[in-house]
Amino acid sequence: MPSPLFKCENICKQYSDASNTLQILNNVNFYISAGETVAILGASGSGKSTLLHILGTLDTPDSGDVFYKEQSLFTKSKRQQALFRNAELGFVYQFHHLLPEFSAAENVAMPLFIKGDNRKKSLVRAKELLARVGLQDREQHRPHQLSGGERQRVAIARALINQPAMIFADEPTGNLDDKNTASIYDLISDINKEFKTSFLLVTHDLQLAKKMDRIMYLENGQLRLMEHN
Ligand SMILES: Nc1ncnc2c1ncn2[C@@H]1O[C@H](COP(=O)(O)OP(=O)(O)O)[C@@H](O)[C@H]1O
Ligand SMILES: [Mg+2]
């Protein structure tokens, strides 16, 4: 087997307050290969977002480590982690997190603007990606002028702009109707085939999770493979 793109080893995470301790992740071991698509299912509050954030270096485990192409991520400095995220990862959330005062094209180009890339070239690239997600006629629209499904397409285009090896998507269709949900999953599947982008997708929807290569189930702080056909 080729070495995994991401691997996490013995990830533990707990939250404590004055009265009790919640062990959210209890020795989670997991890998994802380059080009693979994986769904994570689990009840609300089971720790799916926490795990996704730790894998993406947006949160820190109490113990354990995450390896990207065999390189430890939690021995890196915060600055190195930020550079790593910007270069290698894309994120898509349930609530699109688009900037309201910017157009669709500017939102997609934002990661390049932040890096200091040429503005004009960044917008050309952003418009290519908007066309790729079916929004060639919406370049100048602000987020409030777009439907929920269109906003998620913009968020996916933005996640793609740095040609990431991996996209983390946390309930990206949580706010969409069935038709838009299905079309977002088709888009994910097409992007995976076309760009070989890996996807780690948190969802509530078993039918849609079944479209991924593998389904994992998070329960009692542990991740297990879910058999499906
Ligand atoms: N910063 C925090 N402080 C205390 N508890 C938290 C914090 N973040 C998450 N939790 C708790 O951890 C559990 C898992 O949260 P989360 O990963 O968001 O679950 P999921 O995404 O599966 O719904 C929840 O019970 C939540 O209340
Ligand atoms: Mg969550």
Coordinates of C-alpha atoms in Angstrom, one line a residue, residues 15-219:
Y15 CA -12.8 19.0 27.6
S16 CA -13.1 19.6 31.3
D17 CA -15.0 22.1 33.4
A18 CA -15.3 22.4 37.2
S19 CA -17.7 19.4 37.5
N20 CA -16.8 16.9 34.8
T21 CA -14.5 15.8 32.1
L22 CA -15.7 14.8 28.6
Q23 CA -13.4 12.4 26.7
I24 CA -14.3 13.4 23.2
L25 CA -11.6 11.5 21.2
N26 CA -10.1 8.4 22.9
N27 CA -7.2 7.1 20.9
V28 CA -8.3 7.7 17.4
N29 CA -6.2 6.1 14.7
F30 CA -7.0 6.9 11.1
Y31 CA -5.5 7.3 7.7
I32 CA -6.6 8.6 4.3
S33 CA -4.8 7.9 1.1
A34 CA -4.1 10.4 -1.7
G35 CA -7.1 10.7 -3.9
E36 CA -9.4 8.8 -1.5
T37 CA -12.8 10.1 -0.3
V38 CA -13.9 9.2 3.2
A39 CA -17.2 10.1 5.0
I40 CA -17.3 10.4 8.8
L41 CA -20.7 9.7 10.3
G42 CA -21.7 10.0 14.0
A43 CA -24.3 11.5 16.3
S44 CA -24.3 15.2 17.0
G45 CA -21.8 15.9 19.7
S46 CA -19.7 12.8 19.0
G47 CA -16.6 14.8 18.1
K48 CA -16.7 14.8 14.3
S49 CA -15.9 18.5 14.0
T50 CA -13.2 18.3 16.7
L51 CA -11.5 15.5 14.8
L52 CA -11.7 17.3 11.5
H53 CA -10.2 20.4 13.1
I54 CA -7.4 18.4 14.7
L55 CA -6.6 16.7 11.3
G56 CA -6.5 20.2 9.7
T57 CA -4.3 21.7 12.5
L58 CA -7.1 24.1 13.4
D59 CA -7.2 22.5 16.9
T60 CA -4.6 20.7 19.0
P61 CA -4.9 17.2 20.4
D62 CA -4.1 16.5 24.1
S63 CA -1.9 13.7 23.0
G64 CA -1.1 11.8 19.7
D65 CA 0.0 13.3 16.5
V66 CA -1.1 13.8 12.9
F67 CA 1.2 13.1 10.0
Y68 CA 0.9 14.6 6.5
K69 CA 3.1 12.6 4.0
E70 CA 4.9 11.2 7.0
Q71 CA 5.7 14.6 8.5
S72 CA 4.5 15.3 12.0
L73 CA 2.1 18.3 12.0
F74 CA 2.0 19.0 15.8
T75 CA 5.8 19.4 16.1
K76 CA 5.5 22.3 13.6
S77 CA 5.2 25.9 14.9
K78 CA 1.8 27.7 14.6
R79 CA 3.2 29.7 11.7
Q80 CA 4.4 26.6 9.8
Q81 CA 1.0 25.0 10.4
A82 CA -0.7 28.0 8.9
L83 CA 1.5 27.9 5.8
F84 CA 0.9 24.2 5.6
R85 CA -2.9 24.7 5.7
N86 CA -2.8 27.4 3.1
A87 CA -0.7 25.4 0.7
E88 CA -2.1 21.9 1.1
L89 CA -5.7 22.1 2.5
G90 CA -9.1 23.4 1.6
F91 CA -12.0 23.8 4.1
V92 CA -15.7 23.9 3.4
Y93 CA -18.2 24.4 6.3
Q94 CA -21.9 24.0 6.8
F95 CA -22.3 27.8 6.9
H96 CA -20.3 28.9 3.9
H97 CA -18.2 31.6 5.7
L98 CA -18.1 33.8 2.6
L99 CA -17.3 37.4 3.1
P100 CA -20.5 39.4 2.6
E101 CA -19.0 42.6 1.2
F102 CA -17.0 40.8 -1.6
S103 CA -18.2 39.3 -4.9
A104 CA -18.2 35.6 -5.6
A105 CA -15.0 35.9 -7.7
E106 CA -13.3 37.9 -4.9
N107 CA -14.3 35.4 -2.3
V108 CA -12.9 32.6 -4.4
A109 CA -9.6 34.5 -5.0
M110 CA -9.3 35.5 -1.3
P111 CA -6.8 32.8 -0.3
L112 CA -4.5 34.1 -3.2
F113 CA -5.0 37.7 -2.2
I114 CA -4.0 36.8 1.3
K115 CA -0.8 35.2 0.0
G116 CA -0.1 38.4 -1.9
D117 CA -0.5 37.0 -5.4
N118 CA -1.2 39.3 -8.3
R119 CA -4.8 40.5 -8.0
K120 CA -5.7 40.3 -11.7
K121 CA -4.3 36.8 -12.2
S122 CA -6.0 35.6 -9.0
L123 CA -9.3 36.8 -10.3
V124 CA -8.8 35.1 -13.7
R125 CA -8.1 31.8 -11.8
A126 CA -11.1 32.4 -9.5
K127 CA -13.4 32.9 -12.5
E128 CA -12.1 29.7 -14.1
L129 CA -13.0 27.8 -10.9
L130 CA -16.5 29.5 -10.7
A131 CA -17.1 28.3 -14.2
R132 CA -15.9 24.8 -13.1
V133 CA -18.6 24.7 -10.4
G134 CA -21.3 26.0 -12.7
L135 CA -21.4 29.6 -11.6
Q136 CA -19.9 31.4 -14.7
D137 CA -22.9 33.8 -14.6
R138 CA -22.5 34.7 -10.9
E139 CA -19.0 36.2 -10.7
Q140 CA -20.1 39.6 -9.5
H141 CA -22.9 38.4 -7.2
R142 CA -22.5 39.0 -3.5
P143 CA -23.2 36.1 -1.2
H144 CA -26.7 37.5 -0.2
Q145 CA -27.6 37.4 -3.9
L146 CA -26.9 33.7 -4.2
S147 CA -28.9 30.7 -3.3
G148 CA -27.7 28.3 -0.5
G149 CA -26.5 25.8 -3.1
E150 CA -24.7 28.4 -5.1
R151 CA -23.0 29.7 -1.9
Q152 CA -21.7 26.3 -1.2
R153 CA -20.4 26.0 -4.8
V154 CA -18.5 29.3 -4.3
A155 CA -17.1 27.9 -1.0
I156 CA -16.0 24.8 -2.9
A157 CA -14.3 26.9 -5.6
R158 CA -12.5 28.9 -2.9
A159 CA -11.4 25.6 -1.2
L160 CA -9.9 24.5 -4.6
I161 CA -8.0 27.7 -5.5
N162 CA -4.7 26.6 -4.1
Q163 CA -5.0 23.1 -5.7
P164 CA -5.1 21.4 -2.3
A165 CA -4.3 17.7 -1.9
M166 CA -7.1 17.5 0.6
I167 CA -10.4 19.1 1.3
F168 CA -12.1 18.9 4.7
A169 CA -15.8 19.4 4.5
D170 CA -17.9 19.7 7.7
E171 CA -21.6 19.0 6.9
P172 CA -21.3 21.0 3.7
T173 CA -24.9 20.2 2.7
G174 CA -26.4 20.6 6.2
N175 CA -28.5 23.6 5.1
L176 CA -29.4 22.4 1.6
D177 CA -32.5 20.7 0.1
D178 CA -32.2 17.2 -1.4
K179 CA -31.6 18.4 -4.9
N180 CA -28.8 20.8 -4.0
T181 CA -27.3 18.2 -1.7
A182 CA -27.2 15.7 -4.5
S183 CA -25.6 18.1 -6.8
I184 CA -22.9 19.1 -4.3
Y185 CA -22.0 15.5 -3.9
D186 CA -21.8 15.0 -7.6
L187 CA -19.5 18.0 -7.7
I188 CA -17.3 16.6 -5.0
S189 CA -17.1 13.3 -6.9
D190 CA -16.2 15.1 -10.2
I191 CA -13.5 17.2 -8.5
N192 CA -12.1 14.1 -6.9
K193 CA -11.8 12.4 -10.2
E194 CA -10.6 15.4 -12.1
F195 CA -8.0 16.8 -9.7
K196 CA -7.4 13.7 -7.5
T197 CA -8.3 15.8 -4.5
S198 CA -8.9 13.7 -1.3
F199 CA -12.0 14.5 0.6
L200 CA -12.8 14.0 4.3
L201 CA -16.5 14.7 4.6
V202 CA -18.5 14.9 7.8
T203 CA -22.2 14.3 7.1
H204 CA -25.5 13.1 8.6
D205 CA -26.7 11.6 5.4
L206 CA -26.0 7.9 5.0
Q207 CA -27.1 7.7 1.4
L208 CA -24.6 10.4 0.5
A209 CA -21.9 9.0 2.7
K210 CA -22.2 5.8 0.6
K211 CA -21.0 7.7 -2.4
M212 CA -17.6 8.0 -0.7
D213 CA -14.9 5.3 -1.0
R214 CA -15.1 4.5 2.7
I215 CA -17.4 5.4 5.7
M216 CA -16.1 5.7 9.2
Y217 CA -18.3 6.0 12.3
L218 CA -17.3 8.0 15.3
E219 CA -18.8 6.8 18.6

